[in-house]
Short mmCIF file of C-alpha atoms in Angstrom, two decimals:
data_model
loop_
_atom_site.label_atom_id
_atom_site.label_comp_id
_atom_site.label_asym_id
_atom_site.label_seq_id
_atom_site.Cartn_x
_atom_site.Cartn_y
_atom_site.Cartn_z
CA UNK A 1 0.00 0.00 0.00
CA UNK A 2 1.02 3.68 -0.75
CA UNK A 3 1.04 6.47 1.87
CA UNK A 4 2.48 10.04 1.53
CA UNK A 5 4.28 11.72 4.50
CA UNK A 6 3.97 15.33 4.19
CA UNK A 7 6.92 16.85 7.03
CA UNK A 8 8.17 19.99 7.42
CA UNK A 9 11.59 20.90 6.90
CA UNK A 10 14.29 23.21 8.53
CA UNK A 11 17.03 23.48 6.13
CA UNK A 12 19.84 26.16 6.85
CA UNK A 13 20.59 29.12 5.27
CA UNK A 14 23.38 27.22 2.69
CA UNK A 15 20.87 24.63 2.20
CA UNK A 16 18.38 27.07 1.14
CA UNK A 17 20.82 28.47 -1.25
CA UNK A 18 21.18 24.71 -2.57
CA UNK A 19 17.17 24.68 -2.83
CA UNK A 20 16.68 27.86 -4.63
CA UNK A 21 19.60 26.61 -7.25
CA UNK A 22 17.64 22.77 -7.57
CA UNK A 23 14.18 24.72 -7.70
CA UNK A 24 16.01 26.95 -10.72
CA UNK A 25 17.21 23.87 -12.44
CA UNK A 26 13.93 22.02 -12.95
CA UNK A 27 11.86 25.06 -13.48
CA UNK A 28 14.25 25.96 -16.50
CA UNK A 29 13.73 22.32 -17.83
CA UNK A 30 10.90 22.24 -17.61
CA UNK A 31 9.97 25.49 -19.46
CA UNK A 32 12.31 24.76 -21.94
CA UNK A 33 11.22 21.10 -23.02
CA UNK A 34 7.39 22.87 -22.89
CA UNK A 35 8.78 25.28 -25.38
CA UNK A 36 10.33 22.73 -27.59
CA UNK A 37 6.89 20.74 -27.25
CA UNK A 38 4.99 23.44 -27.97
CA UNK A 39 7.15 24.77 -30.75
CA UNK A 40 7.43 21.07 -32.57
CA UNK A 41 3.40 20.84 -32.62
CA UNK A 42 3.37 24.64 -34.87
CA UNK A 43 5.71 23.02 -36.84
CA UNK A 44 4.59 19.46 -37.29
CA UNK A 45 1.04 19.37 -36.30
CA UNK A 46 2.31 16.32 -33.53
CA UNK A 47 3.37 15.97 -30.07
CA UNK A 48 7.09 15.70 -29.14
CA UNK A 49 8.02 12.60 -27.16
CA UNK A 50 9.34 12.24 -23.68
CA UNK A 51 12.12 10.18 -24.86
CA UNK A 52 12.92 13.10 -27.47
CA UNK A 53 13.63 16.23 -24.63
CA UNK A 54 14.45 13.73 -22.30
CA UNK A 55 17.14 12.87 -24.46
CA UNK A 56 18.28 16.50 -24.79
CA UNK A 57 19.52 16.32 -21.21
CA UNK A 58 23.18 15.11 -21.59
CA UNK A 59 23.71 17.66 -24.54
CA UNK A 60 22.00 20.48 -22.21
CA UNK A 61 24.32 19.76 -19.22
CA UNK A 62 27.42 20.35 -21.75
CA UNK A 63 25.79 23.63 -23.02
CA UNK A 64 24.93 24.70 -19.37
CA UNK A 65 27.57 23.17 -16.87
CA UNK A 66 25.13 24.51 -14.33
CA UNK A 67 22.30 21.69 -14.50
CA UNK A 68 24.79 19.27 -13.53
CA UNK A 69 26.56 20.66 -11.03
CA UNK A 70 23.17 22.43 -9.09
CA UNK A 71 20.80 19.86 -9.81
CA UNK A 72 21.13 15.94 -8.90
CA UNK A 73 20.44 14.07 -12.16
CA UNK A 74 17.11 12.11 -11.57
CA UNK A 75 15.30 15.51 -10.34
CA UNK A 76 15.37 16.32 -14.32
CA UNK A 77 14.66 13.64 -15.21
CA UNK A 78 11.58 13.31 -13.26
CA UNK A 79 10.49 17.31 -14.15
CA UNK A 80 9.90 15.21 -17.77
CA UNK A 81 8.27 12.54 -16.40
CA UNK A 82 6.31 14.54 -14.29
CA UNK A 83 5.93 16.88 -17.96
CA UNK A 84 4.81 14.08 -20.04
CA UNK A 85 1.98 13.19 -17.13
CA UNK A 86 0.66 16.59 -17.28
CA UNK A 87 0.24 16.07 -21.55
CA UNK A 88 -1.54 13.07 -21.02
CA UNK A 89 -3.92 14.92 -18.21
CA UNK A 90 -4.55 17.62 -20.69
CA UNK A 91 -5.16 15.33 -23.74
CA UNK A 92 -7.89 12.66 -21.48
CA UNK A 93 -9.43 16.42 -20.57
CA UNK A 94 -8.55 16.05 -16.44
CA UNK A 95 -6.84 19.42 -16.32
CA UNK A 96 -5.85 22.54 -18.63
CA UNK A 97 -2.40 22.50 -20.70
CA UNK A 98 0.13 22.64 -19.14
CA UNK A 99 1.76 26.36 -18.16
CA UNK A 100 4.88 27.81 -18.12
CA UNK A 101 6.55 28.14 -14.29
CA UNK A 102 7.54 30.91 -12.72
CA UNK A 103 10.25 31.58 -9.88
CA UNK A 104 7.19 33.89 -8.11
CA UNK A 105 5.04 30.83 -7.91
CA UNK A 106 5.14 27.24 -5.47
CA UNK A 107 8.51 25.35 -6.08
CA UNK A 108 8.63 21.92 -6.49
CA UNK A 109 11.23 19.06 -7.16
CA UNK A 110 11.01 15.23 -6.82
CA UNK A 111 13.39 12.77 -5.84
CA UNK A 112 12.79 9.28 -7.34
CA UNK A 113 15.56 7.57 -4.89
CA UNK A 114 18.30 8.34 -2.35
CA UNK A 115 16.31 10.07 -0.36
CA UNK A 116 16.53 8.43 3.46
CA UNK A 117 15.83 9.28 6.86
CA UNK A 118 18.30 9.46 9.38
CA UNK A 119 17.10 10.01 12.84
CA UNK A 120 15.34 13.44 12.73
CA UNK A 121 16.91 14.56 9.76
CA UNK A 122 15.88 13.94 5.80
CA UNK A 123 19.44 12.92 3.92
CA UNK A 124 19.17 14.46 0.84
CA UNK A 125 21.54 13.96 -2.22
CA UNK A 126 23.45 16.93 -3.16
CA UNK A 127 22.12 18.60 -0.51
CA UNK A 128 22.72 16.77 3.13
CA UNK A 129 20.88 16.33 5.91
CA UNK A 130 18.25 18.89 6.40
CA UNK A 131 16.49 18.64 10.24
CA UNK A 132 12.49 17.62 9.54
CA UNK A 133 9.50 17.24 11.97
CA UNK A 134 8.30 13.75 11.69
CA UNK A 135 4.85 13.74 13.37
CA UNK A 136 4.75 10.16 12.61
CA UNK A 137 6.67 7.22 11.75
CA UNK A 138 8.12 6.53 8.49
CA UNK A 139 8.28 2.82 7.90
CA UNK A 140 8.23 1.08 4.79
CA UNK A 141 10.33 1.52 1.39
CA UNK A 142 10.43 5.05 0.43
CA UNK A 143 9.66 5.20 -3.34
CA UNK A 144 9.57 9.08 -4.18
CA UNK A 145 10.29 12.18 -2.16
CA UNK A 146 8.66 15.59 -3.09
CA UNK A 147 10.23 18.53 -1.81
CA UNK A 148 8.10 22.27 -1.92
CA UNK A 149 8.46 25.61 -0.75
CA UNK A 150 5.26 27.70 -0.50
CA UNK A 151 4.38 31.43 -1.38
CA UNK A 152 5.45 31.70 2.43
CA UNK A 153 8.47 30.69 2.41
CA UNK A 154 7.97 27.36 4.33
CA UNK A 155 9.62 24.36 2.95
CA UNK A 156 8.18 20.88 2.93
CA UNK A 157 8.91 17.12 2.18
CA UNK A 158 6.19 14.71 0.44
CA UNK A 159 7.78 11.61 1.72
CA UNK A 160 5.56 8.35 -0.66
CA UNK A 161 6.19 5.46 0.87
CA UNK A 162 5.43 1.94 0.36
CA UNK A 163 4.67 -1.08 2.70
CA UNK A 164 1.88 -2.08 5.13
CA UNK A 165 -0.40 0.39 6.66
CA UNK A 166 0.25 0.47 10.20
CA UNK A 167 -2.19 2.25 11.47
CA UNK A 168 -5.21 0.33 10.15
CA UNK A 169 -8.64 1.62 12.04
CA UNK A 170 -11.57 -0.40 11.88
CA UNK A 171 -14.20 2.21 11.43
CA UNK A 172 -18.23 1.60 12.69
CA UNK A 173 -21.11 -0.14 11.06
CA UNK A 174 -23.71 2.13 9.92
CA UNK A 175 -25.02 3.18 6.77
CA UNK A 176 -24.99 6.85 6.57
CA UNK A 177 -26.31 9.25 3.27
CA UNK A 178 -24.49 12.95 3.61
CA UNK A 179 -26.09 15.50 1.61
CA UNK A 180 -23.63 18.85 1.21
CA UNK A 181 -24.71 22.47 1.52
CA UNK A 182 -23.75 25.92 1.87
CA UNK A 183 -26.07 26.78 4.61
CA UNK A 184 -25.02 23.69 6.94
CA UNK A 185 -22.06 21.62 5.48
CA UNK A 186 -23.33 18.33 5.78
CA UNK A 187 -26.32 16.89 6.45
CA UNK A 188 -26.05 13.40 7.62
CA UNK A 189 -28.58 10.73 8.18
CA UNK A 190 -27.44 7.51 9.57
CA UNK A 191 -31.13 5.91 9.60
CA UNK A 192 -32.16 6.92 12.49
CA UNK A 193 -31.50 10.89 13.12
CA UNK A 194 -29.99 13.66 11.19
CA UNK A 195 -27.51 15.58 11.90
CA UNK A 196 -26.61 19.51 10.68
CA UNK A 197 -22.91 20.39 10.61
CA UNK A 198 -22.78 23.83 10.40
CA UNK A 199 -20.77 25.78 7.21
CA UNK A 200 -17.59 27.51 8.86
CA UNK A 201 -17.14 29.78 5.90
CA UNK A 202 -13.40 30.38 6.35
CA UNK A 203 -12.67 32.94 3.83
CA UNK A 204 -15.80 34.83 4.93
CA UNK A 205 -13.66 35.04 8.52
CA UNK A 206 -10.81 36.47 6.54
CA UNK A 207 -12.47 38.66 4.10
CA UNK A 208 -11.61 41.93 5.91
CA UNK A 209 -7.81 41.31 6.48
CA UNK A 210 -7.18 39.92 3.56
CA UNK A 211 -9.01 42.87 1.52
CA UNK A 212 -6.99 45.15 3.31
CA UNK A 213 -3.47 43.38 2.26
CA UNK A 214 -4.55 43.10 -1.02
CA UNK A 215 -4.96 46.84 -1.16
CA UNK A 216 -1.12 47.65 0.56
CA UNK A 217 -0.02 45.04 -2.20
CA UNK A 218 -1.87 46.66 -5.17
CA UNK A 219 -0.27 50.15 -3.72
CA UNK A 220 3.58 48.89 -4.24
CA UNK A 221 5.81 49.56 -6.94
CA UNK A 222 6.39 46.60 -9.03
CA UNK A 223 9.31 44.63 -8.86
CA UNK A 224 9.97 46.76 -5.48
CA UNK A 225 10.96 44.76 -2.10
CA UNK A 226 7.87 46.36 -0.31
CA UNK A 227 5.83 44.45 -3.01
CA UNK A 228 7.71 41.28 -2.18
CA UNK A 229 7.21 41.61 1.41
CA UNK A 230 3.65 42.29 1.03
CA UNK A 231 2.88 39.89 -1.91
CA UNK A 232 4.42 37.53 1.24
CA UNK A 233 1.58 38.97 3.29
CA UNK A 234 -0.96 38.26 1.58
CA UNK A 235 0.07 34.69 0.91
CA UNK A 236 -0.32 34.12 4.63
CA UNK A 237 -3.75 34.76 4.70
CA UNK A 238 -4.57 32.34 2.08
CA UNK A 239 -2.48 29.73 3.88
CA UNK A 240 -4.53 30.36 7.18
CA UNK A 241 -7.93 29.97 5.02
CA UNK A 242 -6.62 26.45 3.42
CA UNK A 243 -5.20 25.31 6.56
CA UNK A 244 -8.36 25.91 8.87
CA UNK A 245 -10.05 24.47 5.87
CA UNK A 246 -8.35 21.42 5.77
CA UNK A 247 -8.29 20.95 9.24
CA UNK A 248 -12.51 21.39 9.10
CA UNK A 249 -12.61 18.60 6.38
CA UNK A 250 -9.66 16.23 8.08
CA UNK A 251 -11.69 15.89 11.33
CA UNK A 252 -15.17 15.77 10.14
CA UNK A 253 -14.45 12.94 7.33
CA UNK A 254 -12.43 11.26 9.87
CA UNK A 255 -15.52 11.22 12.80
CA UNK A 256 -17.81 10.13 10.32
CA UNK A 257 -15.58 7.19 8.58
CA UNK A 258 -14.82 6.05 12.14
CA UNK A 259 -18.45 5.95 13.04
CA UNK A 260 -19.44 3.91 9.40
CA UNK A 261 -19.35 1.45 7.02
CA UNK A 262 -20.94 2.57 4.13
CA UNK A 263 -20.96 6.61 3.28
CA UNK A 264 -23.24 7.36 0.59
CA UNK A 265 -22.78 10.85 -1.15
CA UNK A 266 -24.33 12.77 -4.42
CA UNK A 267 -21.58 13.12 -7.28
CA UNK A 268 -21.70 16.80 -7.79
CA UNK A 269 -20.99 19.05 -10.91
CA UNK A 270 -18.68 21.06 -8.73
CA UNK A 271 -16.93 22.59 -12.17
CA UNK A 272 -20.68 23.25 -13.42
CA UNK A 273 -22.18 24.78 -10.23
CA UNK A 274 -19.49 27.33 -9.72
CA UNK A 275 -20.41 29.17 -12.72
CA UNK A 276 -22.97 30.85 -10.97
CA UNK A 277 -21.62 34.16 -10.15
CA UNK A 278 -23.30 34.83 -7.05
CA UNK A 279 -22.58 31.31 -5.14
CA UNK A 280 -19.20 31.22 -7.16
CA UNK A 281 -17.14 31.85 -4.00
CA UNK A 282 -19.06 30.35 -1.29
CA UNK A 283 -19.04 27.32 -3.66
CA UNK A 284 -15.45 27.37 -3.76
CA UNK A 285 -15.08 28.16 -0.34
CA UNK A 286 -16.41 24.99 0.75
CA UNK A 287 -14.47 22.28 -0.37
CA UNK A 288 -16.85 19.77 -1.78
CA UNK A 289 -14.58 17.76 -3.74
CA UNK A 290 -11.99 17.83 -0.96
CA UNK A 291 -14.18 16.52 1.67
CA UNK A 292 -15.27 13.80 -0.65
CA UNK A 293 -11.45 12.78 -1.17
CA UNK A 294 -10.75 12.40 2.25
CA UNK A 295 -14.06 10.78 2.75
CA UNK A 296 -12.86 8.29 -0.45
CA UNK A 297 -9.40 7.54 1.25
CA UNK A 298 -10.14 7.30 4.68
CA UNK A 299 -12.53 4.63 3.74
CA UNK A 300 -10.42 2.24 1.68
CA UNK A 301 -7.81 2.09 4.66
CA UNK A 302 -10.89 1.08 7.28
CA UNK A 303 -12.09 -1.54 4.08
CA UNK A 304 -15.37 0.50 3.65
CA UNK A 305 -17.10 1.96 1.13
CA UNK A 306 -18.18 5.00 -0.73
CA UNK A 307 -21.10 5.33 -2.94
CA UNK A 308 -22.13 7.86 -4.84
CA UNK A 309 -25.21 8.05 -6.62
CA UNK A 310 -26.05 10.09 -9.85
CA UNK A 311 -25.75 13.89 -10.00
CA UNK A 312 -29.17 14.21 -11.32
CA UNK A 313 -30.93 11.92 -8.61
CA UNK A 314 -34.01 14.48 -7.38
CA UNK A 315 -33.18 13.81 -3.78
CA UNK A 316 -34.92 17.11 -2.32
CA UNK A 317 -37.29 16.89 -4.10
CA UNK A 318 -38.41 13.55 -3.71
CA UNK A 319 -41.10 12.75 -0.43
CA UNK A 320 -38.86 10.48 1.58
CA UNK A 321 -42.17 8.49 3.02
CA UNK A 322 -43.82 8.01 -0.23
CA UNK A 323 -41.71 8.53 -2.75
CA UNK A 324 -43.55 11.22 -4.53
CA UNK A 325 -41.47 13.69 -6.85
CA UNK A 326 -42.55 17.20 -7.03
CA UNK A 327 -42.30 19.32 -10.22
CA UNK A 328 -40.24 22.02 -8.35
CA UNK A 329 -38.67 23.15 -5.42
CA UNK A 330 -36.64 26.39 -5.37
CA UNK A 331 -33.51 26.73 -3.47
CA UNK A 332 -35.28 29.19 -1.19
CA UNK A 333 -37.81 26.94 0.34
CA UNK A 334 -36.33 24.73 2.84
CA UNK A 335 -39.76 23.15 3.88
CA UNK A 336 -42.36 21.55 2.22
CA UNK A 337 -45.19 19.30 2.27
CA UNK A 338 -45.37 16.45 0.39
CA UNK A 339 -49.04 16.59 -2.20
CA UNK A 340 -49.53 13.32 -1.83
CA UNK A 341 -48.91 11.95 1.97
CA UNK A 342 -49.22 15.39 3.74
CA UNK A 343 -46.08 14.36 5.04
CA UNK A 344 -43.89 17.51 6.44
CA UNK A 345 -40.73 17.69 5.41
CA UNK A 346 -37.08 19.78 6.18
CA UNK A 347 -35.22 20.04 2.65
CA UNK A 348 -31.98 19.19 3.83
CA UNK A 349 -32.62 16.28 6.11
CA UNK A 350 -35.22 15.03 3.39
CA UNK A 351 -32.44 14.76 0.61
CA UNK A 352 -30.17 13.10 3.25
CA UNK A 353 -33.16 10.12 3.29
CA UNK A 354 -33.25 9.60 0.28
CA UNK A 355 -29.33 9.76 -0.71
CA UNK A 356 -28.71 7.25 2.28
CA UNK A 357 -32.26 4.85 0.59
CA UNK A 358 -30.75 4.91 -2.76
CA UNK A 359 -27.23 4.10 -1.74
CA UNK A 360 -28.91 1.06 -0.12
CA UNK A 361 -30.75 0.20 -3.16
CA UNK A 362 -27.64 0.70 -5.37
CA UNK A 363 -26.05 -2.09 -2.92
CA UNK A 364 -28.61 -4.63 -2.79
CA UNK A 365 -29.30 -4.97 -6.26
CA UNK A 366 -28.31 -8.25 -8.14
CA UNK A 367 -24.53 -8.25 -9.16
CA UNK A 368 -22.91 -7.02 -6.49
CA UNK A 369 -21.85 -3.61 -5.48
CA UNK A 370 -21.68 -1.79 -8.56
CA UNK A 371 -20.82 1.52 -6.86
CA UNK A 372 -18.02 1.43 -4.29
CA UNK A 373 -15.08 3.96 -3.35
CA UNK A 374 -13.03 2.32 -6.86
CA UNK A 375 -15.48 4.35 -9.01
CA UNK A 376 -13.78 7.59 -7.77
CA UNK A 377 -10.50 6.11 -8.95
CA UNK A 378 -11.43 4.56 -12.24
CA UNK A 379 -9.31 7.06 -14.19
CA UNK A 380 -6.01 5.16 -11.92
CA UNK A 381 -6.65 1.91 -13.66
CA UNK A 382 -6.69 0.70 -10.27
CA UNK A 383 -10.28 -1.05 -10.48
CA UNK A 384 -10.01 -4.79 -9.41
CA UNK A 385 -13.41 -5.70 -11.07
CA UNK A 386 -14.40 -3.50 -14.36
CA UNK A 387 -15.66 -0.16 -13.95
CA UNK A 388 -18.39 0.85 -11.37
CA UNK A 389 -21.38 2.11 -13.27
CA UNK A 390 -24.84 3.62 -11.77
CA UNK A 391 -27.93 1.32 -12.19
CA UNK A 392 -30.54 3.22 -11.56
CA UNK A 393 -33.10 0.66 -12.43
CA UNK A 394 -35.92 1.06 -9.89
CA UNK A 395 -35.23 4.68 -8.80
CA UNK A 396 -37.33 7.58 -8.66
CA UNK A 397 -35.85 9.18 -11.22
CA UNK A 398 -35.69 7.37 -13.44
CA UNK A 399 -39.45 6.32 -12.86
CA UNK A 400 -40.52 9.70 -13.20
CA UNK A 401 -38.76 10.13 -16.59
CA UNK A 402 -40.46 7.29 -17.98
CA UNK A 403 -43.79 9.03 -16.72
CA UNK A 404 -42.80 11.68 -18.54
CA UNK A 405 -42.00 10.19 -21.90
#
């Protein structure tokens, strides 16, 4: 099994100097081999391969002594592996192309091998041993080693390593359906009760502050030091927003996997639903996909399972008692009453109901489990049985569409 370490790291003023020079090295590889891509498609109409500007490297590090004496080898070599990956994203339509780096932006480089801990320290080649707060143990073969330094200044080590997960939690046994909000986070229903987890809205809490740093910055000169240092400041604040994020998501996924079995969620058009200019940023804000991730994750080292049922499933407005679907229900009304049973009903808690019911249908039908945390990962090749698809044979929706035909 593969886990990633993420410590932070210490080095000293030399070894920052080192850094900045191995940071300089792949970002000028890698914007020149995107170049030469880019320039061999105008010319050709085709894609240059990775074996083609990988191949430029031993006539590069004649031309530019530099690469070879600041850079260890197999960090280049890995900024076109890594190069050629982010091609392939672009081409399967996963992300945009690929960009040109900057020295302004995140620095990155990756260490395929010879990367070991000793003690507290990280031993890196070239480099030497550079203190590191381990917060937990690393044990197993270390495979790749990512090291970063953020818009703050803070340096970091993505440690992957593979072997046996040793801190294997067996999480609960209930069947819970989650349906996500802006108002309250999460709604969960775990068959019996639901429960509201309120919406922190971090960047809300930072809005002020970081409108007034983002002024200062605006004010400075460009290239200036005061526009450095406040560039710097600003950066903070947006670290404090994703950290208190991420510590929100890490600690509610983590209560609820430990409490579960089964997590059934909706599989959102997060892309499509931020379009709308005036949820745009509290859409953003929230972290959707993120939660969902560590939902996905958390569950496959406990042996559970995520299910996610399709996008289009009316689950608010669909009576969770009778199983009537109403024509329409506008985002502002958060109660109704169902036409049909007179049943009352809270929006939220309703669409939690039915999310957790149809993840149980999903699961019981004949065939097995045809929706389980692997169809999250499809795009890995890591299925072990085919690719999950969504039956939804016997659902409401898909018995109210045949009404309608």
């Amino acid at each position: 099994m593969l886990k990633a370490v993420k410590v932070r790291l210490y080095p000293t003023t030399e070894q920052q100097e080192i850094l900045a020079r191995s940071f300089g090295c792949a970002r000028w590889y890698w914007n020149y081999a995107l170049n030469a891509c880019v320039q061999h498609y105008e010319e050709t109409g085709k894609s240059l391969k990775m074996s083609e500007y990988k191949g430029l490297l031993p006539q590069l590090k004649v031309k530019y002594p530099w690469l070879k004496q600041d850079c260890y080898s197999s960090v280049l070599q890995c900024v076109a592996i890594n190069l050629d990956k982010a091609y392939k994203n672009f081409f399967e339509g996963r992300t945009k192309f690929p960009k040109f780096k900057s020295k302004f932006d995140r620095q990155s480089i990756q260490y395929p091998q010879s990367v070991t801990v000793v003690g507290e320290k990280l031993k890196i080649p070239k480099i030497g041993e550079v203190k590191a707060v381990f917060h937990r143990k690393v044990s197993g073969i270390i495979k790749t080693v990512t090291i970063s330094k953020t818009a703050t200044d803070k340096y970091f080590a993505s440690i992957l390593v593979e072997g046996e997960c040793s801190d294997h939690k067996l999480g609960g046994d209930k069947i819970i359906g989650i349906d996500l909000g802006l108002k309250d986070f999460a709604i969960v229903h775990d068959g019996e009760e639901v429960t509201k987890y309120s919406n922190p809205k971090h960047l809300k809490r930072h809005e002020k502050n970081l409108a007034r740093k983002q002024k200062k910055f605006a004010r400075k000169v460009k290239g200036s030091k005061a526009r450095h240092k406040h560039k710097k400041l600003v950066a903070k604040v947006h670290e404090r927003v994703s950290n208190s994020r991420q510590d929100f998501l890490h600690k509610l996924s983590r209560k609820l996997v430990n409490e579960s079995k089964i997590i059934v969620v909706e599989n959102l058009n997060v892309k499509g639903m931020i379009r709308n200019r005036k949820l745009s940023k509290s859409i953003s804000d929230v972290g959707w996909g993120m939660f969902v991730n560590f939902i996905d994750y958390k569950l496959e080292a406990t042996d559970g399972q995520l299910v996610e049922i399709g996008r289009f499933f009316p689950s608010s407005k669909t009576c969770s008692c009778c199983g009537h679907v109403v024509d329409e229900l506008p985002l502002d009304i958060r109660e109704w009453d169902c036409p049909k049973c007179k049943s009352h009903h809270d929006r939220d808690g309703n669409a939690s109901q039915n999310i957790r019911t149809e993840g149980i249908r999903i699961l019981s039908m004949d065939g097995g489990n045809p929706v389980l945390a692997e169809s999250r990962r499809y795009k890995t090749n890591k299925l072990k049985s085919g690719k999950a698809v969504v039956d939804e044979t016997g659902s409401p929706h898909l018995l109210r569409q045949e009404k309608c035909g």
